[in-house]
Amino acid sequence: MPVDALYRDDFYLSTAEAEVTTIHEDGGIELNRTCFYATSGGQPGDTGFLERADGTKIALAQTKHGATKDIIIHVPLEGEPQPLVGEKLTLHVDWPRRYRLMRMHTACHLLSVVCPYPITGAAVGEEESRVDFDMSETIDRHEVTAKLMELVGQNHPVYVQWITDEELSANPGIVKSKNVRPPIGLGRVSLVCIGADSSVDSQPCGGTHVSETQEVGAIHIAKIEKKGKENRRFRIRFGAPGAEA
């Protein structure tokens, strides 16, 4: 049975109850349902802990996909206790970490609005994220920061709409990334929309995001690096602009 990935419909769900369905030889744990995001599309998987009925905690090192997106594996830290198949657990996501990643991931979407170029790579981090664009133009990082903060301050709604795999195939132009495939294969694809009626942006993405742009908070472009003749790497950090070059 495919796992019921609760985070796909509620990015703010940080705790849930679930049942152990599989224990892997390396200790990885599969559950019938989970609120833990699995590493994908440049966003790290969630950490946190699984709580047993007696209060014992199983701390997690990471959450990852198995052979397909239908499989989500919760990987305990070394030396943690192992639950039993059929055991019921309470799941606790490390919420402060997840929320920072949600804010950062949303900031990356805003950057793709300010810089409307094909995306060649991206990585979401707790302190810094990077987005690589297929572009040769010279652009001022302070100007980009000002436009980003304008979008943040306008407090646009951020929400998900679902389309079918077939609808995505019929509209390939909505995919901004050149190298990362949208989250297809589940029968439906999540479109992350920003602004009323997607007025600011709409693109396929399986990551987690905040519900309105002002939640992103203060962000800035710390550095723009030249990675080849037609590739620019933008580094996004929290806070007001500093003295980075």
Short mmCIF file of C-alpha atoms in Angstrom, two decimals:
data_model
loop_
_atom_site.label_atom_id
_atom_site.label_comp_id
_atom_site.label_asym_id
_atom_site.label_seq_id
_atom_site.Cartn_x
_atom_site.Cartn_y
_atom_site.Cartn_z
CA MET A 1 0.00 0.00 0.00
CA PRO A 2 1.33 3.48 -0.86
CA VAL A 3 2.03 5.60 2.20
CA ASP A 4 -0.50 8.30 3.02
CA ALA A 5 1.80 11.35 2.81
CA LEU A 6 -0.14 13.78 4.98
CA TYR A 7 2.20 16.71 4.33
CA ARG A 8 1.08 16.86 0.70
CA ASP A 9 -2.26 18.28 1.84
CA ASP A 10 -1.17 20.10 5.01
CA PHE A 11 2.28 21.67 5.18
CA TYR A 12 1.65 22.78 8.77
CA LEU A 13 0.89 19.33 10.18
CA SER A 14 3.74 18.56 12.58
CA THR A 15 2.34 15.61 14.51
CA ALA A 16 0.22 12.57 13.66
CA GLU A 17 -0.41 8.97 14.66
CA ALA A 18 0.68 6.07 12.47
CA GLU A 19 1.32 2.33 12.39
CA VAL A 20 4.60 0.62 11.50
CA THR A 21 4.25 -1.40 8.29
CA THR A 22 7.85 -2.38 7.48
CA ILE A 23 11.24 -2.47 9.18
CA HIS A 24 14.22 -2.55 6.80
CA GLU A 25 17.43 -4.44 7.50
CA ASP A 26 19.26 -1.16 8.03
CA GLY A 27 16.64 -0.05 10.57
CA GLY A 28 14.63 2.18 8.24
CA ILE A 29 10.97 2.43 9.25
CA GLU A 30 7.95 2.56 6.95
CA LEU A 31 4.59 3.73 8.26
CA ASN A 32 1.06 3.60 6.88
CA ARG A 33 0.88 7.40 7.06
CA THR A 34 3.33 10.19 7.81
CA CYS A 35 3.67 13.95 8.23
CA PHE A 36 7.44 13.70 7.65
CA TYR A 37 8.58 15.20 4.33
CA ALA A 38 10.98 12.96 2.41
CA THR A 39 14.05 14.44 0.70
CA SER A 40 13.11 15.50 -2.82
CA GLY A 41 13.49 18.31 -5.35
CA GLY A 42 16.33 20.02 -3.50
CA GLN A 43 14.52 20.16 -0.12
CA PRO A 44 15.98 18.06 2.72
CA GLY A 45 13.77 15.50 4.44
CA ASP A 46 12.37 16.15 7.89
CA THR A 47 13.95 15.16 11.16
CA GLY A 48 12.27 14.76 14.54
CA PHE A 49 11.23 11.69 16.52
CA LEU A 50 8.74 8.84 16.72
CA GLU A 51 7.13 8.33 20.13
CA ARG A 52 6.15 4.87 21.39
CA ALA A 53 3.17 4.22 23.67
CA ASP A 54 5.43 4.10 26.74
CA GLY A 55 6.91 7.52 25.89
CA THR A 56 10.17 6.17 24.48
CA LYS A 57 11.47 8.35 21.66
CA ILE A 58 13.08 7.15 18.42
CA ALA A 59 15.12 10.08 17.06
CA LEU A 60 15.33 10.31 13.27
CA ALA A 61 18.41 11.21 11.26
CA GLN A 62 16.53 11.73 8.02
CA THR A 63 13.44 10.95 5.98
CA LYS A 64 13.87 9.68 2.43
CA HIS A 65 12.03 8.00 -0.41
CA GLY A 66 12.46 4.34 -1.23
CA ALA A 67 12.47 2.90 -4.74
CA THR A 68 9.43 5.04 -5.63
CA LYS A 69 7.73 8.19 -4.34
CA ASP A 70 5.07 5.95 -2.79
CA ILE A 71 7.64 4.71 -0.27
CA ILE A 72 8.82 6.94 2.57
CA ILE A 73 11.51 5.65 4.92
CA HIS A 74 12.15 7.14 8.37
CA VAL A 75 15.81 6.55 9.23
CA PRO A 76 16.63 6.49 12.98
CA LEU A 77 19.88 7.75 14.42
CA GLU A 78 22.37 4.99 15.22
CA GLY A 79 21.61 3.18 18.45
CA GLU A 80 17.95 4.20 18.68
CA PRO A 81 15.36 1.61 19.78
CA GLN A 82 13.55 -0.30 17.02
CA PRO A 83 9.75 -0.50 16.93
CA LEU A 84 7.76 -3.57 15.93
CA VAL A 85 5.70 -4.06 12.79
CA GLY A 86 2.11 -3.20 13.68
CA GLU A 87 3.15 -0.92 16.54
CA LYS A 88 1.36 2.41 16.79
CA LEU A 89 3.54 5.50 17.08
CA THR A 90 3.04 9.25 17.47
CA LEU A 91 5.07 11.27 14.96
CA HIS A 92 6.74 14.55 15.90
CA VAL A 93 8.37 16.66 13.16
CA ASP A 94 11.17 19.04 14.19
CA TRP A 95 8.89 21.99 13.51
CA PRO A 96 11.34 24.93 13.83
CA ARG A 97 13.60 23.27 11.23
CA ARG A 98 10.70 22.39 8.91
CA TYR A 99 9.28 25.91 9.12
CA ARG A 100 12.63 27.47 8.17
CA LEU A 101 12.79 25.14 5.17
CA MET A 102 9.21 26.07 4.23
CA ARG A 103 10.11 29.76 4.35
CA MET A 104 13.27 29.17 2.34
CA HIS A 105 11.55 27.04 -0.28
CA THR A 106 8.91 29.72 -0.76
CA ALA A 107 11.69 32.31 -1.11
CA CYS A 108 13.18 30.21 -3.93
CA HIS A 109 9.85 30.36 -5.75
CA LEU A 110 9.78 34.14 -5.36
CA LEU A 111 13.30 34.34 -6.76
CA SER A 112 12.15 32.45 -9.86
CA VAL A 113 9.53 35.20 -10.32
CA VAL A 114 12.05 38.01 -10.00
CA CYS A 115 14.49 36.15 -12.28
CA PRO A 116 12.30 34.50 -14.95
CA TYR A 117 15.00 32.25 -16.41
CA PRO A 118 15.14 28.44 -16.70
CA ILE A 119 16.29 26.85 -13.44
CA THR A 120 19.25 24.49 -13.78
CA GLY A 121 19.61 23.51 -10.12
CA ALA A 122 18.47 24.31 -6.60
CA ALA A 123 19.09 23.33 -3.00
CA VAL A 124 17.01 24.45 -0.03
CA GLY A 125 18.80 24.88 3.31
CA GLU A 126 18.00 26.06 6.81
CA GLU A 127 20.39 29.03 6.65
CA GLU A 128 21.12 29.43 2.95
CA SER A 129 19.54 28.23 -0.27
CA ARG A 130 20.83 28.36 -3.81
CA VAL A 131 19.10 28.58 -7.16
CA ASP A 132 21.00 28.24 -10.45
CA PHE A 133 19.64 29.93 -13.56
CA ASP A 134 20.41 29.49 -17.23
CA MET A 135 21.27 33.14 -17.87
CA SER A 136 24.18 35.22 -19.08
CA GLU A 137 22.89 38.66 -18.03
CA THR A 138 24.58 40.68 -15.31
CA ILE A 139 22.18 41.51 -12.52
CA ASP A 140 22.58 43.46 -9.28
CA ARG A 141 21.95 41.43 -6.12
CA HIS A 142 20.64 44.45 -4.22
CA GLU A 143 18.07 45.09 -6.93
CA VAL A 144 16.99 41.44 -6.79
CA THR A 145 16.74 41.63 -2.98
CA ALA A 146 14.55 44.74 -3.20
CA LYS A 147 12.17 43.00 -5.64
CA LEU A 148 12.07 39.88 -3.45
CA MET A 149 11.20 41.88 -0.35
CA GLU A 150 8.52 43.74 -2.30
CA LEU A 151 6.83 40.39 -3.05
CA VAL A 152 7.24 39.31 0.57
CA GLY A 153 5.72 42.56 1.84
CA GLN A 154 2.73 42.34 -0.51
CA ASN A 155 1.72 39.23 1.42
CA HIS A 156 0.41 37.16 -1.46
CA PRO A 157 -1.39 33.92 -0.62
CA VAL A 158 0.54 30.70 -1.30
CA TYR A 159 -1.54 27.59 -1.97
CA VAL A 160 -1.62 24.29 -3.83
CA GLN A 161 -3.78 23.29 -6.76
CA TRP A 162 -3.83 19.75 -8.09
CA ILE A 163 -3.71 18.76 -11.75
CA THR A 164 -3.46 15.34 -13.36
CA ASP A 165 -0.26 13.92 -14.83
CA GLU A 166 -1.95 14.21 -18.22
CA GLU A 167 -2.67 17.91 -17.73
CA LEU A 168 0.99 18.48 -16.91
CA SER A 169 2.10 16.58 -20.01
CA ALA A 170 -0.20 18.77 -22.08
CA ASN A 171 1.29 21.95 -20.58
CA PRO A 172 5.07 21.39 -20.34
CA GLY A 173 5.71 25.15 -20.40
CA ILE A 174 4.69 25.51 -16.74
CA VAL A 175 7.81 23.62 -15.66
CA LYS A 176 10.59 26.08 -14.85
CA SER A 177 13.33 23.59 -14.02
CA LYS A 178 15.47 22.25 -16.86
CA ASN A 179 16.94 19.34 -14.89
CA VAL A 180 14.46 18.32 -12.16
CA ARG A 181 11.36 16.39 -13.16
CA PRO A 182 8.07 17.45 -11.57
CA PRO A 183 6.60 15.08 -8.96
CA ILE A 184 4.69 12.83 -11.37
CA GLY A 185 3.69 9.18 -11.09
CA LEU A 186 1.14 9.61 -8.30
CA GLY A 187 -1.71 10.38 -10.67
CA ARG A 188 -1.83 14.00 -9.63
CA VAL A 189 0.69 16.84 -9.57
CA SER A 190 0.80 19.69 -7.08
CA LEU A 191 1.03 23.21 -8.48
CA VAL A 192 2.34 25.73 -5.97
CA CYS A 193 0.49 28.97 -6.71
CA ILE A 194 1.36 32.44 -5.44
CA GLY A 195 -1.11 35.32 -5.62
CA ALA A 196 -4.86 35.35 -6.16
CA ASP A 197 -5.69 33.23 -9.22
CA SER A 198 -1.95 32.41 -9.53
CA SER A 199 -1.31 36.03 -10.48
CA VAL A 200 2.30 35.96 -9.25
CA ASP A 201 3.40 32.41 -10.05
CA SER A 202 2.36 28.81 -10.60
CA GLN A 203 4.72 25.87 -10.98
CA PRO A 204 4.81 22.13 -10.25
CA CYS A 205 6.52 21.40 -6.93
CA GLY A 206 6.22 18.69 -4.31
CA GLY A 207 7.94 20.63 -1.52
CA THR A 208 6.49 22.36 1.52
CA HIS A 209 5.72 26.09 1.61
CA VAL A 210 4.28 28.78 3.86
CA SER A 211 0.71 29.99 3.33
CA GLU A 212 1.47 33.65 2.63
CA THR A 213 4.57 35.44 1.42
CA GLN A 214 5.06 37.64 4.49
CA GLU A 215 5.86 34.48 6.48
CA VAL A 216 9.12 34.24 4.51
CA GLY A 217 10.41 37.20 6.54
CA ALA A 218 13.54 39.19 5.75
CA ILE A 219 15.68 37.59 3.05
CA HIS A 220 18.43 38.79 0.76
CA ILE A 221 20.68 37.68 -2.05
CA ALA A 222 24.06 37.22 -0.39
CA LYS A 223 25.97 36.41 -3.55
CA ILE A 224 25.60 35.85 -7.29
CA GLU A 225 28.23 33.52 -8.69
CA LYS A 226 29.15 32.92 -12.30
CA LYS A 227 29.09 29.18 -12.97
CA GLY A 228 29.98 28.96 -16.63
CA LYS A 229 29.20 31.21 -19.57
CA GLU A 230 25.43 30.94 -19.19
CA ASN A 231 24.84 29.91 -15.61
CA ARG A 232 24.40 32.10 -12.53
CA ARG A 233 24.10 30.83 -8.95
CA PHE A 234 22.04 32.95 -6.54
CA ARG A 235 22.54 32.40 -2.80
CA ILE A 236 19.58 33.35 -0.60
CA ARG A 237 19.99 33.97 3.12
CA PHE A 238 17.68 35.05 5.92
CA GLY A 239 17.95 38.53 7.38
CA ALA A 240 18.81 41.95 6.02
CA PRO A 241 21.62 42.36 3.46
CA GLY A 242 25.10 42.25 4.91
CA ALA A 243 28.53 42.92 3.47
CA GLU A 244 28.62 39.74 1.35
CA ALA A 245 29.95 40.04 -2.15
#
